[in-house]
Amino acid sequence: MKTLRPITCRVDELISVDKFAVDEENAHIELACDSLSELDAVEFGKLIRVCPAGLYREDENGERAFDYAGCLECGTCRIACADTIVKKWNQPSAFCGVSYRFG
Ligand code: SF4
């Protein structure tokens, strides 16, 4: 298993108590590519830095990963890259998404 590079902004401990109901049939976030390696490095780098859940990742070999499961629905990635590589950003379907345990 590859080690993923740490990101600059994470709230792992805080979000570990939240619950997530993932809509496996309908991703609420989609990126503008067939393969993550095709995405602009600067734009993908923005997503790595701004996502508080650390859902956009790149390891030391440049291999990228993204999974909308675990999304906090903050919309930061939409603000950062809706004009470039975030092709779709919707609220999750009814009864899906994050349930905050605190706050
Ligand atoms: S909405 Fe927020 S938590 Fe979800 S993927 Fe975008 S930046 Fe990450």
Short mmCIF file of N, CA and C and ligand atoms in Angstrom, two decimals:
data_model
loop_
_atom_site.label_atom_id
_atom_site.label_comp_id
_atom_site.label_asym_id
_atom_site.label_seq_id
_atom_site.Cartn_x
_atom_site.Cartn_y
_atom_site.Cartn_z
N MET A 1 0.83 -1.18 0.00
CA MET A 1 0.00 0.00 0.00
C MET A 1 0.88 1.25 0.00
N LYS A 2 0.56 2.17 -0.88
CA LYS A 2 1.36 3.38 -1.00
C LYS A 2 1.01 4.38 0.10
N THR A 3 2.04 5.10 0.52
CA THR A 3 1.84 6.15 1.51
C THR A 3 1.48 7.43 0.79
N LEU A 4 0.39 8.04 1.20
CA LEU A 4 -0.02 9.29 0.58
C LEU A 4 0.65 10.46 1.27
N ARG A 5 1.00 11.45 0.48
CA ARG A 5 1.66 12.64 1.00
C ARG A 5 0.72 13.40 1.92
N PRO A 6 1.20 13.84 3.08
CA PRO A 6 0.32 14.60 3.97
C PRO A 6 -0.12 15.91 3.32
N ILE A 7 -1.28 16.35 3.66
CA ILE A 7 -1.77 17.61 3.13
C ILE A 7 -1.67 18.69 4.19
N THR A 8 -1.92 19.91 3.79
CA THR A 8 -1.65 21.04 4.68
C THR A 8 -2.80 21.35 5.62
N CYS A 9 -4.00 20.93 5.32
CA CYS A 9 -5.14 21.31 6.13
C CYS A 9 -6.03 20.10 6.35
N ARG A 10 -6.03 19.54 7.55
CA ARG A 10 -6.86 18.38 7.82
C ARG A 10 -7.48 18.50 9.20
N VAL A 11 -8.61 17.92 9.33
CA VAL A 11 -9.30 17.95 10.61
C VAL A 11 -9.73 16.53 10.97
N ASP A 12 -8.81 15.60 10.78
CA ASP A 12 -9.12 14.18 10.95
C ASP A 12 -9.78 13.85 12.28
N GLU A 13 -9.21 14.36 13.36
CA GLU A 13 -9.74 14.01 14.68
C GLU A 13 -11.16 14.53 14.85
N LEU A 14 -11.40 15.73 14.35
CA LEU A 14 -12.72 16.33 14.51
C LEU A 14 -13.78 15.60 13.69
N ILE A 15 -13.43 15.19 12.49
CA ILE A 15 -14.44 14.57 11.62
C ILE A 15 -14.57 13.07 11.85
N SER A 16 -13.69 12.49 12.64
CA SER A 16 -13.74 11.04 12.82
C SER A 16 -15.01 10.59 13.54
N VAL A 17 -15.69 11.50 14.22
CA VAL A 17 -16.91 11.14 14.93
C VAL A 17 -18.16 11.34 14.07
N ASP A 18 -18.01 11.96 12.92
CA ASP A 18 -19.16 12.18 12.04
C ASP A 18 -19.55 10.89 11.33
N LYS A 19 -20.79 10.87 10.83
CA LYS A 19 -21.26 9.71 10.07
C LYS A 19 -21.47 10.13 8.62
N PHE A 20 -21.24 9.20 7.71
CA PHE A 20 -21.40 9.49 6.29
C PHE A 20 -22.27 8.41 5.66
N ALA A 21 -23.30 8.85 4.94
CA ALA A 21 -24.11 7.94 4.14
C ALA A 21 -23.77 8.22 2.68
N VAL A 22 -23.06 7.30 2.08
CA VAL A 22 -22.52 7.54 0.73
C VAL A 22 -23.50 7.02 -0.32
N ASP A 23 -23.83 7.90 -1.26
CA ASP A 23 -24.66 7.50 -2.40
C ASP A 23 -23.73 6.89 -3.45
N GLU A 24 -23.69 5.58 -3.47
CA GLU A 24 -22.77 4.88 -4.38
C GLU A 24 -23.20 5.00 -5.84
N GLU A 25 -24.47 5.31 -6.07
CA GLU A 25 -24.98 5.37 -7.44
C GLU A 25 -24.81 6.75 -8.07
N ASN A 26 -24.64 7.77 -7.26
CA ASN A 26 -24.64 9.12 -7.78
C ASN A 26 -23.60 9.98 -7.05
N ALA A 27 -22.45 10.10 -7.66
CA ALA A 27 -21.40 10.94 -7.06
C ALA A 27 -21.85 12.39 -7.07
N HIS A 28 -21.76 13.05 -5.93
CA HIS A 28 -22.20 14.45 -5.91
C HIS A 28 -21.09 15.41 -6.36
N ILE A 29 -19.88 14.88 -6.47
CA ILE A 29 -18.76 15.67 -7.02
C ILE A 29 -18.12 14.85 -8.14
N GLU A 30 -17.91 15.50 -9.28
CA GLU A 30 -17.21 14.85 -10.39
C GLU A 30 -16.16 15.80 -10.92
N LEU A 31 -15.04 15.22 -11.30
CA LEU A 31 -13.95 16.01 -11.87
C LEU A 31 -13.95 15.89 -13.39
N ALA A 32 -13.39 16.88 -14.02
CA ALA A 32 -13.43 16.98 -15.49
C ALA A 32 -12.32 16.16 -16.12
N CYS A 33 -12.43 14.83 -15.99
CA CYS A 33 -11.40 13.97 -16.59
C CYS A 33 -11.87 12.52 -16.55
N ASP A 34 -11.23 11.70 -17.38
CA ASP A 34 -11.44 10.25 -17.29
C ASP A 34 -10.41 9.65 -16.34
N SER A 35 -9.26 10.30 -16.26
CA SER A 35 -8.18 9.84 -15.39
C SER A 35 -7.63 11.03 -14.61
N LEU A 36 -7.41 10.85 -13.32
CA LEU A 36 -6.92 11.96 -12.49
C LEU A 36 -5.58 12.47 -12.97
N SER A 37 -4.79 11.61 -13.63
CA SER A 37 -3.47 12.04 -14.11
C SER A 37 -3.58 13.08 -15.21
N GLU A 38 -4.74 13.20 -15.84
CA GLU A 38 -4.94 14.17 -16.91
C GLU A 38 -5.16 15.59 -16.38
N LEU A 39 -5.47 15.70 -15.12
CA LEU A 39 -5.84 17.00 -14.58
C LEU A 39 -4.64 17.93 -14.44
N ASP A 40 -4.89 19.21 -14.61
CA ASP A 40 -3.87 20.23 -14.45
C ASP A 40 -3.26 20.14 -13.04
N ALA A 41 -1.95 20.09 -12.98
CA ALA A 41 -1.27 19.89 -11.70
C ALA A 41 -1.51 21.06 -10.73
N VAL A 42 -1.54 22.26 -11.25
CA VAL A 42 -1.75 23.42 -10.37
C VAL A 42 -3.15 23.38 -9.79
N GLU A 43 -4.12 23.08 -10.62
CA GLU A 43 -5.51 23.03 -10.15
C GLU A 43 -5.71 21.88 -9.17
N PHE A 44 -5.16 20.72 -9.47
CA PHE A 44 -5.31 19.60 -8.54
C PHE A 44 -4.59 19.90 -7.23
N GLY A 45 -3.47 20.58 -7.32
CA GLY A 45 -2.75 21.00 -6.12
C GLY A 45 -3.59 21.90 -5.24
N LYS A 46 -4.38 22.76 -5.86
CA LYS A 46 -5.29 23.61 -5.07
C LYS A 46 -6.25 22.74 -4.27
N LEU A 47 -6.80 21.73 -4.91
CA LEU A 47 -7.77 20.87 -4.23
C LEU A 47 -7.12 20.11 -3.07
N ILE A 48 -5.90 19.67 -3.28
CA ILE A 48 -5.18 18.99 -2.21
C ILE A 48 -5.05 19.90 -0.99
N ARG A 49 -4.75 21.14 -1.24
CA ARG A 49 -4.50 22.08 -0.13
C ARG A 49 -5.78 22.55 0.56
N VAL A 50 -6.86 22.68 -0.19
CA VAL A 50 -8.04 23.32 0.42
C VAL A 50 -9.05 22.35 1.03
N CYS A 51 -9.06 21.10 0.62
CA CYS A 51 -10.09 20.18 1.11
C CYS A 51 -9.79 19.81 2.57
N PRO A 52 -10.64 20.20 3.50
CA PRO A 52 -10.36 19.92 4.91
C PRO A 52 -10.45 18.43 5.25
N ALA A 53 -11.12 17.66 4.41
CA ALA A 53 -11.24 16.23 4.67
C ALA A 53 -10.11 15.43 4.04
N GLY A 54 -9.27 16.08 3.25
CA GLY A 54 -8.15 15.38 2.64
C GLY A 54 -8.58 14.37 1.60
N LEU A 55 -9.61 14.69 0.85
CA LEU A 55 -10.13 13.72 -0.13
C LEU A 55 -9.39 13.76 -1.46
N TYR A 56 -8.66 14.82 -1.70
CA TYR A 56 -7.83 14.93 -2.91
C TYR A 56 -6.40 14.66 -2.46
N ARG A 57 -5.76 13.68 -3.07
CA ARG A 57 -4.43 13.29 -2.60
C ARG A 57 -3.49 13.02 -3.77
N GLU A 58 -2.22 13.14 -3.48
CA GLU A 58 -1.18 12.79 -4.44
C GLU A 58 -0.03 12.21 -3.66
N ASP A 59 0.44 11.02 -4.05
CA ASP A 59 1.53 10.41 -3.30
C ASP A 59 2.88 10.87 -3.85
N GLU A 60 3.95 10.36 -3.27
CA GLU A 60 5.30 10.81 -3.65
C GLU A 60 5.66 10.45 -5.08
N ASN A 61 4.92 9.53 -5.68
CA ASN A 61 5.14 9.16 -7.08
C ASN A 61 4.23 9.92 -8.03
N GLY A 62 3.47 10.83 -7.49
CA GLY A 62 2.57 11.62 -8.34
C GLY A 62 1.25 10.95 -8.63
N GLU A 63 0.99 9.81 -7.99
CA GLU A 63 -0.27 9.12 -8.21
C GLU A 63 -1.37 9.83 -7.41
N ARG A 64 -2.44 10.15 -8.09
CA ARG A 64 -3.51 10.93 -7.49
C ARG A 64 -4.70 10.07 -7.09
N ALA A 65 -5.44 10.57 -6.11
CA ALA A 65 -6.63 9.88 -5.66
C ALA A 65 -7.68 10.91 -5.27
N PHE A 66 -8.93 10.56 -5.51
CA PHE A 66 -10.05 11.36 -5.04
C PHE A 66 -11.22 10.43 -4.81
N ASP A 67 -11.94 10.65 -3.70
CA ASP A 67 -13.13 9.89 -3.40
C ASP A 67 -14.10 10.82 -2.68
N TYR A 68 -15.30 10.95 -3.22
CA TYR A 68 -16.27 11.88 -2.62
C TYR A 68 -16.83 11.36 -1.29
N ALA A 69 -16.64 10.07 -1.00
CA ALA A 69 -17.05 9.55 0.30
C ALA A 69 -16.23 10.25 1.37
N GLY A 70 -16.88 10.74 2.40
CA GLY A 70 -16.18 11.47 3.44
C GLY A 70 -16.21 12.97 3.24
N CYS A 71 -16.94 13.40 2.21
CA CYS A 71 -17.04 14.83 1.93
C CYS A 71 -17.81 15.53 3.05
N LEU A 72 -17.31 16.68 3.45
CA LEU A 72 -17.94 17.48 4.50
C LEU A 72 -18.95 18.48 3.96
N GLU A 73 -19.09 18.52 2.63
CA GLU A 73 -20.06 19.40 1.95
C GLU A 73 -19.79 20.87 2.24
N CYS A 74 -18.53 21.20 2.40
CA CYS A 74 -18.18 22.60 2.68
C CYS A 74 -18.21 23.46 1.42
N GLY A 75 -18.01 22.83 0.27
CA GLY A 75 -18.05 23.56 -1.00
C GLY A 75 -16.75 24.26 -1.36
N THR A 76 -15.71 24.06 -0.59
CA THR A 76 -14.45 24.75 -0.86
C THR A 76 -13.85 24.36 -2.20
N CYS A 77 -13.91 23.09 -2.54
CA CYS A 77 -13.35 22.66 -3.82
C CYS A 77 -14.13 23.28 -4.99
N ARG A 78 -15.39 23.46 -4.78
CA ARG A 78 -16.22 24.10 -5.81
C ARG A 78 -15.78 25.55 -6.03
N ILE A 79 -15.58 26.24 -4.91
CA ILE A 79 -15.13 27.63 -5.01
C ILE A 79 -13.76 27.70 -5.67
N ALA A 80 -12.88 26.79 -5.30
CA ALA A 80 -11.50 26.84 -5.79
C ALA A 80 -11.39 26.49 -7.26
N CYS A 81 -12.17 25.51 -7.73
CA CYS A 81 -11.90 24.97 -9.07
C CYS A 81 -13.14 24.69 -9.91
N ALA A 82 -14.25 25.33 -9.62
CA ALA A 82 -15.45 25.09 -10.43
C ALA A 82 -15.26 25.54 -11.87
N ASP A 83 -14.38 26.51 -12.09
CA ASP A 83 -14.15 26.99 -13.45
C ASP A 83 -13.11 26.16 -14.19
N THR A 84 -12.51 25.23 -13.50
CA THR A 84 -11.43 24.47 -14.15
C THR A 84 -11.70 22.96 -14.09
N ILE A 85 -11.42 22.30 -12.97
CA ILE A 85 -11.45 20.84 -12.99
C ILE A 85 -12.56 20.21 -12.15
N VAL A 86 -13.31 21.00 -11.38
CA VAL A 86 -14.48 20.43 -10.71
C VAL A 86 -15.67 20.61 -11.64
N LYS A 87 -16.05 19.50 -12.27
CA LYS A 87 -17.09 19.55 -13.31
C LYS A 87 -18.50 19.59 -12.72
N LYS A 88 -18.67 18.90 -11.61
CA LYS A 88 -20.00 18.81 -10.99
C LYS A 88 -19.85 18.90 -9.49
N TRP A 89 -20.70 19.70 -8.88
CA TRP A 89 -20.76 19.76 -7.41
C TRP A 89 -22.20 20.01 -7.02
N ASN A 90 -22.84 19.03 -6.45
CA ASN A 90 -24.21 19.15 -5.96
C ASN A 90 -24.25 18.71 -4.51
N GLN A 91 -25.30 19.11 -3.82
CA GLN A 91 -25.52 18.53 -2.51
C GLN A 91 -25.82 17.04 -2.71
N PRO A 92 -25.42 16.19 -1.78
CA PRO A 92 -25.74 14.76 -1.90
C PRO A 92 -27.26 14.55 -1.93
N SER A 93 -27.67 13.42 -2.45
CA SER A 93 -29.09 13.07 -2.51
C SER A 93 -29.69 13.02 -1.10
N ALA A 94 -31.01 13.06 -1.07
CA ALA A 94 -31.72 13.02 0.21
C ALA A 94 -31.27 11.81 1.04
N PHE A 95 -31.07 12.02 2.30
CA PHE A 95 -30.66 11.01 3.28
C PHE A 95 -29.22 10.53 3.08
N CYS A 96 -28.49 11.20 2.19
CA CYS A 96 -27.09 10.87 1.99
C CYS A 96 -26.23 12.07 2.43
N GLY A 97 -24.94 11.80 2.57
CA GLY A 97 -24.00 12.84 2.94
C GLY A 97 -23.59 12.74 4.39
N VAL A 98 -23.04 13.84 4.88
CA VAL A 98 -22.48 13.86 6.22
C VAL A 98 -23.54 14.15 7.27
N SER A 99 -23.40 13.50 8.40
CA SER A 99 -24.18 13.84 9.60
C SER A 99 -23.17 14.22 10.67
N TYR A 100 -23.18 15.50 11.02
CA TYR A 100 -22.22 15.98 12.02
C TYR A 100 -22.65 15.55 13.41
N ARG A 101 -21.67 15.12 14.17
CA ARG A 101 -21.94 14.70 15.54
C ARG A 101 -21.73 15.83 16.54
N PHE A 102 -20.93 16.83 16.14
CA PHE A 102 -20.68 17.97 16.99
C PHE A 102 -20.87 19.23 16.16
N GLY A 103 -21.24 20.29 16.78
CA GLY A 103 -21.30 21.57 16.10
C GLY A 103 -22.57 21.80 15.35
S1 SF4 B 1 -16.89 19.96 -0.52
FE1 SF4 B 1 -15.27 20.33 1.01
S2 SF4 B 1 -14.96 18.35 2.02
FE2 SF4 B 1 -16.11 17.94 0.15
S3 SF4 B 1 -14.54 17.39 -1.35
FE3 SF4 B 1 -14.94 19.61 -1.57
S4 SF4 B 1 -13.42 20.62 -0.25
FE4 SF4 B 1 -13.49 18.44 0.34
#
